[in-house]
């Protein structure tokens, strides 16, 4: 269970740029223009790829990626509006009113419950797609309902629904966590990434910039934006123009799009680059999750190694630490400066790494799971395939520590112990299930 008593609530400081000589300023503007042109071209290419190469959605694909076709039946009416208002109403004086997209997802569930427990108003939005077992998402929804969080079933691409929500509730903040996740799945269904991570994000920004008042927005980017970067640890100042996967490219495009809406419309925007989040109620497509499942079933697990025969490593970050970072970003976010789609002054724009700063080889992850499960894993060592995965991730969190009060506290073995306890209770029934 998350401990939220030590969360920061001190507003962050907006720092203006130093004045530079004309020659240097001209050079910097040229570099900015070049980068803007590069990312604008990337976004256009991704959008055209989606429109031209993606076939018309079949019923099964439509169910996976978009619920807008059925959302009209899921919302509206006085009873629905009463549920929405009740969920979004803060229980503490000065509490936030937050729309959480992807609320029934892994991070979304934990963040929503943490916000509600400290007295904030929270309204969830989720399309319950079938990227992984919807039963797990429905179980998370049950947790949210017991915590007083109502989840609207709908899609971020449904502009009518979003405008309705903003009409019913004056949101102070949006925690945008809805996205098409997963690096490898992008090779099977690339259109879903453009649809969710780019088109859906733009749709949310469009509705938000026209709201009065505009909300401050915190959204999930990803450590994958560092791509083929070989400098470690990864810093927010490092280059992010070499994505290794389509997922990474859409997340990087999202950062560029966010900056555009901040610059033109005065939206306050904070991007969080998550590093390999794990823990109870996690995603079944993550290695720690399906390794646990396969080890218990006696199946062989595939462990990848780098071209030099070294171990692939990840900066595994426990969910409670990520939640604290998310709440810290919400608490320090300054208000948007626009109104009704018109900018009235400079607005806050920030990007932070949220990681653990202690990369762990995947081989050690397996060793810890063997210890916790009391079973020996059947391993097959394979070269890291060219499917978008990178050899290592390592977060520099200096900026998040200084400005968000972010301090990761859970090591991998402690976090995996909590995950295994939850997994055994949820899937095997070997221990009494808890409500959390």
Tab-separated table of C-alpha atoms in Angstrom:
chain	number	residue	atom	x	y	z
A	1	UNK	CA	0.000	0.000	0.000
A	2	UNK	CA	1.372	3.448	-0.888
A	3	UNK	CA	2.394	5.826	1.871
A	4	UNK	CA	1.478	9.353	0.809
A	5	UNK	CA	2.121	11.396	3.953
A	6	UNK	CA	5.511	12.606	2.763
A	7	UNK	CA	4.380	13.781	-0.650
A	8	UNK	CA	5.564	17.271	-1.647
A	9	UNK	CA	3.062	20.075	-2.137
A	10	UNK	CA	5.395	23.000	-2.687
A	11	UNK	CA	4.826	24.744	-6.048
A	12	UNK	CA	7.654	24.404	-8.555
A	13	UNK	CA	9.490	27.417	-9.855
A	14	UNK	CA	9.245	28.552	-13.448
A	15	UNK	CA	12.679	29.520	-14.693
A	16	UNK	CA	13.084	31.933	-17.585
A	17	UNK	CA	15.802	31.528	-20.181
A	18	UNK	CA	18.925	33.643	-19.945
A	19	UNK	CA	19.317	36.424	-22.525
A	20	UNK	CA	21.898	35.444	-25.125
A	21	UNK	CA	23.885	37.567	-27.615
A	22	UNK	CA	22.221	37.911	-31.011
A	23	UNK	CA	24.615	35.565	-32.830
A	24	UNK	CA	24.205	32.784	-30.307
A	25	UNK	CA	20.467	33.402	-30.095
A	26	UNK	CA	20.180	33.177	-33.891
A	27	UNK	CA	22.114	29.890	-33.835
A	28	UNK	CA	19.882	28.483	-31.097
A	29	UNK	CA	16.774	29.499	-33.003
A	30	UNK	CA	18.131	27.749	-36.073
A	31	UNK	CA	18.706	24.572	-34.071
A	32	UNK	CA	15.215	24.762	-32.558
A	33	UNK	CA	13.706	25.279	-36.015
A	34	UNK	CA	15.648	22.302	-37.360
A	35	UNK	CA	14.436	20.073	-34.517
A	36	UNK	CA	10.869	21.312	-34.916
A	37	UNK	CA	11.024	20.554	-38.648
A	38	UNK	CA	12.399	17.074	-37.924
A	39	UNK	CA	9.640	16.169	-35.479
A	40	UNK	CA	6.934	17.761	-37.566
A	41	UNK	CA	8.101	15.597	-40.471
A	42	UNK	CA	8.126	12.517	-38.237
A	43	UNK	CA	4.605	13.211	-37.007
A	44	UNK	CA	3.367	13.736	-40.581
A	45	UNK	CA	5.050	10.525	-41.722
A	46	UNK	CA	3.476	8.551	-38.868
A	47	UNK	CA	0.069	10.023	-39.571
A	48	UNK	CA	0.284	9.255	-43.304
A	49	UNK	CA	1.533	5.752	-42.477
A	50	UNK	CA	-1.518	5.213	-40.336
A	51	UNK	CA	-3.945	6.544	-42.932
A	52	UNK	CA	-2.433	4.924	-46.009
A	53	UNK	CA	-1.099	1.579	-44.844
A	54	UNK	CA	-3.540	0.636	-42.114
A	55	UNK	CA	-6.530	-1.296	-43.423
A	56	UNK	CA	-10.049	-0.305	-42.416
A	57	UNK	CA	-10.560	-1.509	-38.853
A	58	UNK	CA	-12.184	-4.871	-38.531
A	59	UNK	CA	-14.666	-5.402	-35.712
A	60	UNK	CA	-11.999	-7.113	-33.611
A	61	UNK	CA	-9.466	-4.342	-34.106
A	62	UNK	CA	-12.060	-1.676	-33.434
A	63	UNK	CA	-12.832	-3.340	-30.120
A	64	UNK	CA	-9.138	-3.391	-29.253
A	65	UNK	CA	-8.272	0.212	-29.973
A	66	UNK	CA	-11.419	2.303	-29.989
A	67	UNK	CA	-14.590	2.298	-27.978
A	68	UNK	CA	-15.960	5.557	-29.392
A	69	UNK	CA	-18.466	3.635	-31.495
A	70	UNK	CA	-20.155	2.311	-28.360
A	71	UNK	CA	-19.415	5.108	-25.905
A	72	UNK	CA	-22.662	6.952	-26.696
A	73	UNK	CA	-24.497	4.169	-24.904
A	74	UNK	CA	-22.175	4.446	-21.897
A	75	UNK	CA	-22.736	8.049	-20.875
A	76	UNK	CA	-25.429	10.687	-20.508
A	77	UNK	CA	-28.459	11.248	-18.337
A	78	UNK	CA	-28.979	12.714	-14.878
A	79	UNK	CA	-27.862	9.589	-13.005
A	80	UNK	CA	-24.641	9.402	-15.018
A	81	UNK	CA	-23.898	13.087	-14.430
A	82	UNK	CA	-24.538	12.634	-10.716
A	83	UNK	CA	-21.983	9.789	-10.603
A	84	UNK	CA	-19.458	11.886	-12.526
A	85	UNK	CA	-19.849	14.914	-10.258
A	86	UNK	CA	-19.710	12.868	-7.072
A	87	UNK	CA	-16.509	11.104	-8.102
A	88	UNK	CA	-14.828	14.338	-9.228
A	89	UNK	CA	-15.742	16.285	-6.072
A	90	UNK	CA	-12.750	16.785	-3.723
A	91	UNK	CA	-13.266	15.605	-0.154
A	92	UNK	CA	-10.605	17.877	1.296
A	93	UNK	CA	-10.435	21.647	1.278
A	94	UNK	CA	-8.221	22.828	-1.552
A	95	UNK	CA	-8.166	19.369	-3.123
A	96	UNK	CA	-7.551	18.863	-6.818
A	97	UNK	CA	-10.197	17.839	-9.347
A	98	UNK	CA	-8.437	15.383	-11.658
A	99	UNK	CA	-9.457	13.579	-14.825
A	100	UNK	CA	-7.354	10.399	-15.050
A	101	UNK	CA	-7.289	8.820	-18.501
A	102	UNK	CA	-6.351	5.153	-18.657
A	103	UNK	CA	-7.676	4.939	-15.109
A	104	UNK	CA	-8.128	1.159	-15.158
A	105	UNK	CA	-4.602	0.633	-16.396
A	106	UNK	CA	-1.712	-0.352	-14.137
A	107	UNK	CA	-0.370	3.115	-13.276
A	108	UNK	CA	-3.786	4.752	-13.659
A	109	UNK	CA	-5.371	2.583	-10.965
A	110	UNK	CA	-2.633	3.253	-8.421
A	111	UNK	CA	-2.522	6.996	-9.111
A	112	UNK	CA	-6.327	7.332	-8.964
A	113	UNK	CA	-6.589	5.556	-5.621
A	114	UNK	CA	-3.690	7.541	-4.143
A	115	UNK	CA	-5.336	10.817	-5.189
A	116	UNK	CA	-8.706	9.772	-3.807
A	117	UNK	CA	-7.254	8.595	-0.499
A	118	UNK	CA	-5.689	11.977	0.163
A	119	UNK	CA	-8.976	13.763	-0.558
A	120	UNK	CA	-8.753	14.828	-4.201
A	121	UNK	CA	-11.634	14.482	-6.628
A	122	UNK	CA	-10.939	11.861	-9.293
A	123	UNK	CA	-12.861	10.892	-12.401
A	124	UNK	CA	-11.549	7.963	-14.441
A	125	UNK	CA	-11.773	7.368	-18.185
A	126	UNK	CA	-10.863	4.062	-19.836
A	127	UNK	CA	-11.836	2.165	-22.993
A	128	UNK	CA	-10.998	-1.297	-21.539
A	129	UNK	CA	-9.345	-2.437	-24.765
A	130	UNK	CA	-8.159	-6.020	-25.306
A	131	UNK	CA	-4.406	-5.432	-25.612
A	132	UNK	CA	-4.230	-7.668	-22.563
A	133	UNK	CA	-6.881	-9.510	-20.540
A	134	UNK	CA	-9.780	-7.068	-19.895
A	135	UNK	CA	-10.689	-9.119	-16.805
A	136	UNK	CA	-7.657	-7.675	-15.031
A	137	UNK	CA	-8.762	-4.163	-15.983
A	138	UNK	CA	-12.273	-4.879	-14.718
A	139	UNK	CA	-10.816	-6.137	-11.446
A	140	UNK	CA	-8.894	-2.875	-11.138
A	141	UNK	CA	-12.127	-1.029	-11.874
A	142	UNK	CA	-13.643	-2.801	-8.886
A	143	UNK	CA	-10.823	-1.454	-6.705
A	144	UNK	CA	-11.480	2.041	-8.009
A	145	UNK	CA	-15.209	1.823	-7.336
A	146	UNK	CA	-14.579	0.675	-3.759
A	147	UNK	CA	-12.314	3.695	-3.337
A	148	UNK	CA	-15.004	6.047	-4.612
A	149	UNK	CA	-13.634	6.546	-8.139
A	150	UNK	CA	-16.135	6.326	-10.979
A	151	UNK	CA	-14.699	5.199	-14.327
A	152	UNK	CA	-16.388	6.410	-17.497
A	153	UNK	CA	-16.124	3.803	-20.221
A	154	UNK	CA	-15.035	5.651	-23.351
A	155	UNK	CA	-12.159	6.534	-25.630
A	156	UNK	CA	-9.888	9.585	-25.680
A	157	UNK	CA	-10.561	9.858	-29.413
A	158	UNK	CA	-14.237	10.526	-28.661
A	159	UNK	CA	-14.279	14.342	-28.687
A	160	UNK	CA	-18.015	14.480	-27.913
A	161	UNK	CA	-17.493	12.483	-24.730
A	162	UNK	CA	-14.487	14.555	-23.649
A	163	UNK	CA	-16.346	17.822	-24.178
A	164	UNK	CA	-19.271	16.414	-22.185
A	165	UNK	CA	-16.976	15.560	-19.278
A	166	UNK	CA	-15.451	19.035	-19.331
A	167	UNK	CA	-18.939	20.548	-19.412
A	168	UNK	CA	-20.052	18.576	-16.362
A	169	UNK	CA	-16.831	19.025	-14.339
A	170	UNK	CA	-14.375	21.933	-14.056
A	171	UNK	CA	-11.152	19.909	-13.934
A	172	UNK	CA	-8.154	21.590	-12.345
A	173	UNK	CA	-5.812	18.875	-13.633
A	174	UNK	CA	-5.632	16.058	-16.149
A	175	UNK	CA	-3.453	13.010	-15.481
A	176	UNK	CA	-3.128	11.543	-18.972
A	177	UNK	CA	-2.064	7.896	-18.769
A	178	UNK	CA	-4.151	6.391	-21.593
A	179	UNK	CA	-1.886	5.028	-24.334
A	180	UNK	CA	-1.105	2.034	-26.474
A	181	UNK	CA	1.707	0.427	-24.503
A	182	UNK	CA	4.321	-2.157	-25.432
A	183	UNK	CA	7.364	-1.988	-27.685
A	184	UNK	CA	7.002	-5.297	-29.553
A	185	UNK	CA	3.275	-5.104	-30.305
A	186	UNK	CA	3.963	-2.095	-32.545
A	187	UNK	CA	5.271	-4.498	-35.181
A	188	UNK	CA	1.882	-6.266	-35.251
A	189	UNK	CA	-0.511	-3.340	-35.019
A	190	UNK	CA	1.290	-0.049	-35.752
A	191	UNK	CA	-1.911	1.861	-36.398
A	192	UNK	CA	-3.047	1.443	-32.798
A	193	UNK	CA	-0.017	3.426	-31.583
A	194	UNK	CA	-0.698	6.370	-33.886
A	195	UNK	CA	-4.396	6.217	-33.009
A	196	UNK	CA	-3.875	6.262	-29.234
A	197	UNK	CA	-0.532	7.929	-28.587
A	198	UNK	CA	-0.784	10.689	-31.181
A	199	UNK	CA	-4.371	11.166	-32.404
A	200	UNK	CA	-5.847	10.504	-28.965
A	201	UNK	CA	-3.383	12.836	-27.261
A	202	UNK	CA	-4.098	15.602	-29.781
A	203	UNK	CA	-7.833	15.140	-29.220
A	204	UNK	CA	-7.389	15.524	-25.450
A	205	UNK	CA	-5.230	18.628	-25.927
A	206	UNK	CA	-7.783	20.146	-28.311
A	207	UNK	CA	-10.586	19.769	-25.795
A	208	UNK	CA	-8.371	20.944	-22.919
A	209	UNK	CA	-7.175	24.103	-24.678
A	210	UNK	CA	-10.775	25.139	-25.359
A	211	UNK	CA	-11.855	24.577	-21.741
A	212	UNK	CA	-12.460	27.520	-19.451
A	213	UNK	CA	-10.552	27.304	-17.220
A	214	UNK	CA	-7.879	25.230	-18.903
A	215	UNK	CA	-6.568	22.372	-16.742
A	216	UNK	CA	-2.909	21.744	-15.992
A	217	UNK	CA	-1.899	18.498	-17.711
A	218	UNK	CA	0.565	15.838	-16.571
A	219	UNK	CA	1.077	13.039	-19.056
A	220	UNK	CA	3.040	9.816	-19.363
A	221	UNK	CA	5.913	9.872	-21.805
A	222	UNK	CA	8.436	7.030	-21.689
A	223	UNK	CA	12.102	6.189	-21.163
A	224	UNK	CA	11.904	4.629	-24.637
A	225	UNK	CA	12.361	8.111	-26.146
A	226	UNK	CA	16.089	7.780	-25.401
A	227	UNK	CA	16.194	5.059	-28.041
A	228	UNK	CA	19.712	4.290	-29.243
A	229	UNK	CA	21.310	6.821	-26.909
A	230	UNK	CA	24.459	5.239	-25.423
A	231	UNK	CA	25.249	7.910	-22.818
A	232	UNK	CA	24.266	6.821	-19.306
A	233	UNK	CA	22.539	7.630	-17.107
A	234	UNK	CA	19.862	9.093	-19.373
A	235	UNK	CA	19.316	12.775	-18.693
A	236	UNK	CA	16.453	15.006	-19.824
A	237	UNK	CA	19.105	17.034	-21.676
A	238	UNK	CA	20.233	14.054	-23.787
A	239	UNK	CA	19.275	13.630	-27.436
A	240	UNK	CA	16.028	11.796	-28.107
A	241	UNK	CA	15.961	11.798	-31.909
A	242	UNK	CA	16.977	8.150	-32.440
A	243	UNK	CA	13.901	6.072	-31.476
A	244	UNK	CA	14.385	2.315	-31.640
A	245	UNK	CA	10.678	1.469	-31.972
A	246	UNK	CA	7.444	2.914	-33.297
A	247	UNK	CA	6.192	3.099	-29.710
A	248	UNK	CA	9.177	5.292	-28.831
A	249	UNK	CA	8.597	7.450	-31.906
A	250	UNK	CA	4.973	8.094	-30.954
A	251	UNK	CA	5.975	8.996	-27.406
A	252	UNK	CA	8.631	11.404	-28.680
A	253	UNK	CA	6.129	12.884	-31.123
A	254	UNK	CA	3.808	13.367	-28.153
A	255	UNK	CA	6.446	15.478	-26.402
A	256	UNK	CA	6.779	17.685	-29.470
A	257	UNK	CA	3.015	18.028	-29.820
A	258	UNK	CA	2.702	18.926	-26.121
A	259	UNK	CA	5.287	21.679	-26.518
A	260	UNK	CA	3.309	23.075	-29.447
A	261	UNK	CA	0.087	23.311	-27.428
A	262	UNK	CA	2.007	24.849	-24.540
A	263	UNK	CA	3.543	27.471	-26.833
A	264	UNK	CA	0.421	28.363	-28.813
A	265	UNK	CA	-2.412	27.917	-26.330
A	266	UNK	CA	-0.819	28.387	-22.904
A	267	UNK	CA	-1.489	24.875	-21.607
A	268	UNK	CA	0.581	23.923	-18.556
A	269	UNK	CA	2.169	20.573	-19.477
A	270	UNK	CA	4.436	18.183	-17.597
A	271	UNK	CA	5.767	15.002	-19.215
A	272	UNK	CA	6.974	12.056	-17.141
A	273	UNK	CA	9.376	9.548	-18.681
A	274	UNK	CA	8.627	6.307	-16.818
A	275	UNK	CA	11.359	3.676	-16.495
A	276	UNK	CA	10.136	0.023	-16.464
A	277	UNK	CA	7.355	0.233	-13.904
A	278	UNK	CA	6.485	-2.968	-12.006
A	279	UNK	CA	4.447	-4.105	-9.028
A	280	UNK	CA	1.052	-5.496	-7.933
A	281	UNK	CA	-1.775	-5.180	-10.471
A	282	UNK	CA	0.834	-4.795	-13.204
A	283	UNK	CA	0.733	-5.439	-16.943
A	284	UNK	CA	0.850	-9.078	-18.139
A	285	UNK	CA	3.019	-8.113	-21.141
A	286	UNK	CA	5.935	-7.101	-18.896
A	287	UNK	CA	8.832	-9.546	-18.394
A	288	UNK	CA	8.570	-9.811	-14.583
A	289	UNK	CA	4.878	-10.674	-14.974
A	290	UNK	CA	5.044	-13.356	-17.657
A	291	UNK	CA	8.292	-14.762	-16.220
A	292	UNK	CA	6.388	-15.385	-12.990
A	293	UNK	CA	3.519	-16.999	-14.859
A	294	UNK	CA	5.770	-19.268	-16.935
A	295	UNK	CA	8.068	-20.276	-14.081
A	296	UNK	CA	5.051	-21.403	-12.041
A	297	UNK	CA	3.797	-23.437	-15.011
A	298	UNK	CA	7.203	-25.004	-15.629
A	299	UNK	CA	7.511	-23.362	-19.041
A	300	UNK	CA	10.796	-22.206	-20.551
A	301	UNK	CA	11.440	-18.470	-20.378
A	302	UNK	CA	13.543	-16.599	-22.937
A	303	UNK	CA	16.238	-14.339	-21.520
A	304	UNK	CA	17.874	-12.002	-24.015
A	305	UNK	CA	21.532	-11.027	-24.064
A	306	UNK	CA	23.324	-8.158	-25.789
A	307	UNK	CA	25.501	-8.680	-28.899
A	308	UNK	CA	28.625	-8.816	-26.701
A	309	UNK	CA	27.034	-11.626	-24.641
A	310	UNK	CA	26.302	-9.241	-21.795
A	311	UNK	CA	23.040	-9.147	-19.871
A	312	UNK	CA	20.235	-6.809	-20.844
A	313	UNK	CA	19.522	-4.436	-17.933
A	314	UNK	CA	16.549	-2.305	-16.906
A	315	UNK	CA	16.014	0.509	-14.421
A	316	UNK	CA	13.088	-1.263	-12.708
A	317	UNK	CA	10.935	1.250	-10.811
A	318	UNK	CA	8.344	0.172	-8.240
A	319	UNK	CA	4.799	1.433	-8.710
A	320	UNK	CA	4.637	3.242	-5.328
A	321	UNK	CA	7.646	5.344	-6.307
A	322	UNK	CA	6.094	6.190	-9.676
A	323	UNK	CA	2.854	7.222	-7.958
A	324	UNK	CA	4.752	9.625	-5.696
A	325	UNK	CA	6.395	11.141	-8.754
A	326	UNK	CA	3.029	11.557	-10.477
A	327	UNK	CA	1.474	13.237	-7.445
A	328	UNK	CA	4.535	15.445	-7.055
A	329	UNK	CA	4.145	16.580	-10.672
A	330	UNK	CA	0.447	17.334	-10.159
A	331	UNK	CA	1.126	19.245	-6.934
A	332	UNK	CA	3.822	21.446	-8.482
A	333	UNK	CA	2.094	22.075	-11.809
A	334	UNK	CA	1.333	25.748	-12.356
A	335	UNK	CA	-1.984	26.815	-13.808
A	336	UNK	CA	-2.467	27.020	-17.564
A	337	UNK	CA	-2.460	30.594	-18.848
A	338	UNK	CA	-4.978	30.328	-21.673
A	339	UNK	CA	-8.732	30.615	-21.726
A	340	UNK	CA	-11.137	29.365	-24.346
A	341	UNK	CA	-8.303	28.476	-26.716
A	342	UNK	CA	-6.419	31.795	-26.391
A	343	UNK	CA	-3.042	32.146	-24.694
A	344	UNK	CA	-2.634	34.993	-22.221
A	345	UNK	CA	0.970	34.425	-21.139
A	346	UNK	CA	3.872	31.940	-20.925
A	347	UNK	CA	2.908	28.600	-19.393
A	348	UNK	CA	4.887	25.915	-17.605
A	349	UNK	CA	6.425	23.127	-19.699
A	350	UNK	CA	8.480	20.396	-17.999
A	351	UNK	CA	9.930	16.952	-18.696
A	352	UNK	CA	11.161	14.606	-15.946
A	353	UNK	CA	12.689	11.142	-15.672
A	354	UNK	CA	11.009	8.876	-13.116
A	355	UNK	CA	13.259	5.884	-12.543
A	356	UNK	CA	15.045	4.038	-9.766
A	357	UNK	CA	18.623	4.962	-10.826
A	358	UNK	CA	19.789	1.381	-10.197
A	359	UNK	CA	19.716	-0.728	-13.389
A	360	UNK	CA	19.446	-4.465	-12.739
A	361	UNK	CA	20.376	-7.215	-15.222
A	362	UNK	CA	17.388	-9.265	-16.334
A	363	UNK	CA	19.312	-12.385	-15.240
A	364	UNK	CA	19.232	-11.060	-11.654
A	365	UNK	CA	15.493	-10.413	-11.998
A	366	UNK	CA	15.063	-14.102	-12.832
A	367	UNK	CA	17.240	-15.157	-9.888
A	368	UNK	CA	15.102	-13.108	-7.488
A	369	UNK	CA	11.894	-14.601	-8.896
A	370	UNK	CA	13.317	-18.123	-8.505
A	371	UNK	CA	14.020	-17.365	-4.850
A	372	UNK	CA	10.574	-15.899	-4.189
A	373	UNK	CA	8.695	-18.612	-6.085
A	374	UNK	CA	10.901	-21.390	-4.713
A	375	UNK	CA	11.188	-22.805	-8.211
A	376	UNK	CA	14.056	-23.073	-10.678
A	377	UNK	CA	13.403	-21.378	-14.017
A	378	UNK	CA	13.943	-23.185	-17.295
A	379	UNK	CA	15.931	-20.600	-19.259
A	380	UNK	CA	16.757	-20.200	-22.915
A	381	UNK	CA	19.375	-17.540	-23.663
A	382	UNK	CA	18.827	-15.740	-26.963
A	383	UNK	CA	20.366	-12.717	-28.739
A	384	UNK	CA	18.351	-9.522	-28.310
A	385	UNK	CA	16.129	-9.329	-31.408
A	386	UNK	CA	15.644	-6.249	-33.563
A	387	UNK	CA	12.102	-5.597	-32.428
A	388	UNK	CA	12.517	-2.247	-30.727
A	389	UNK	CA	13.990	-3.398	-27.416
A	390	UNK	CA	17.158	-1.670	-26.212
A	391	UNK	CA	20.050	-3.171	-24.243
A	392	UNK	CA	19.746	-1.047	-21.121
A	393	UNK	CA	17.955	1.844	-19.437
A	394	UNK	CA	19.287	4.023	-16.632
A	395	UNK	CA	17.592	7.160	-15.313
A	396	UNK	CA	19.228	10.343	-14.104
A	397	UNK	CA	16.600	11.668	-11.660
A	398	UNK	CA	18.453	14.751	-10.405
A	399	UNK	CA	15.860	17.126	-11.862
A	400	UNK	CA	12.870	15.232	-10.448
A	401	UNK	CA	14.560	15.068	-7.039
A	402	UNK	CA	15.165	18.818	-7.002
A	403	UNK	CA	11.807	19.999	-8.358
A	404	UNK	CA	9.313	17.252	-7.445
A	405	UNK	CA	10.875	15.908	-4.249
A	406	UNK	CA	11.057	12.535	-5.997
A	407	UNK	CA	12.936	9.893	-3.989
A	408	UNK	CA	12.547	6.256	-5.094
A	409	UNK	CA	12.756	3.998	-2.054
A	410	UNK	CA	11.902	0.426	-3.109
A	411	UNK	CA	14.622	-1.954	-4.326
A	412	UNK	CA	13.858	-4.692	-6.845
A	413	UNK	CA	13.765	-7.651	-4.444
A	414	UNK	CA	11.403	-5.853	-2.043
A	415	UNK	CA	9.138	-4.789	-4.886
A	416	UNK	CA	9.068	-8.239	-6.478
A	417	UNK	CA	8.199	-9.793	-3.130
A	418	UNK	CA	5.095	-7.587	-2.998
A	419	UNK	CA	4.252	-8.415	-6.604
A	420	UNK	CA	4.579	-12.172	-6.091
A	421	UNK	CA	2.379	-12.013	-2.992
A	422	UNK	CA	-0.312	-10.211	-4.996
A	423	UNK	CA	0.084	-12.553	-7.995
A	424	UNK	CA	-0.279	-15.704	-5.944
A	425	UNK	CA	-3.411	-14.369	-4.301
A	426	UNK	CA	-5.012	-13.029	-7.468
A	427	UNK	CA	-4.258	-15.886	-9.862
A	428	UNK	CA	-3.706	-19.014	-7.779
A	429	UNK	CA	-5.814	-18.331	-4.698
A	430	UNK	CA	-3.016	-19.741	-2.529
A	431	UNK	CA	-3.393	-16.809	-0.184
A	432	UNK	CA	-6.379	-14.795	0.887
A	433	UNK	CA	-7.002	-11.968	-1.546
A	434	UNK	CA	-6.829	-8.473	-0.197
A	435	UNK	CA	-8.742	-5.539	-1.619
A	436	UNK	CA	-5.457	-3.943	-2.621
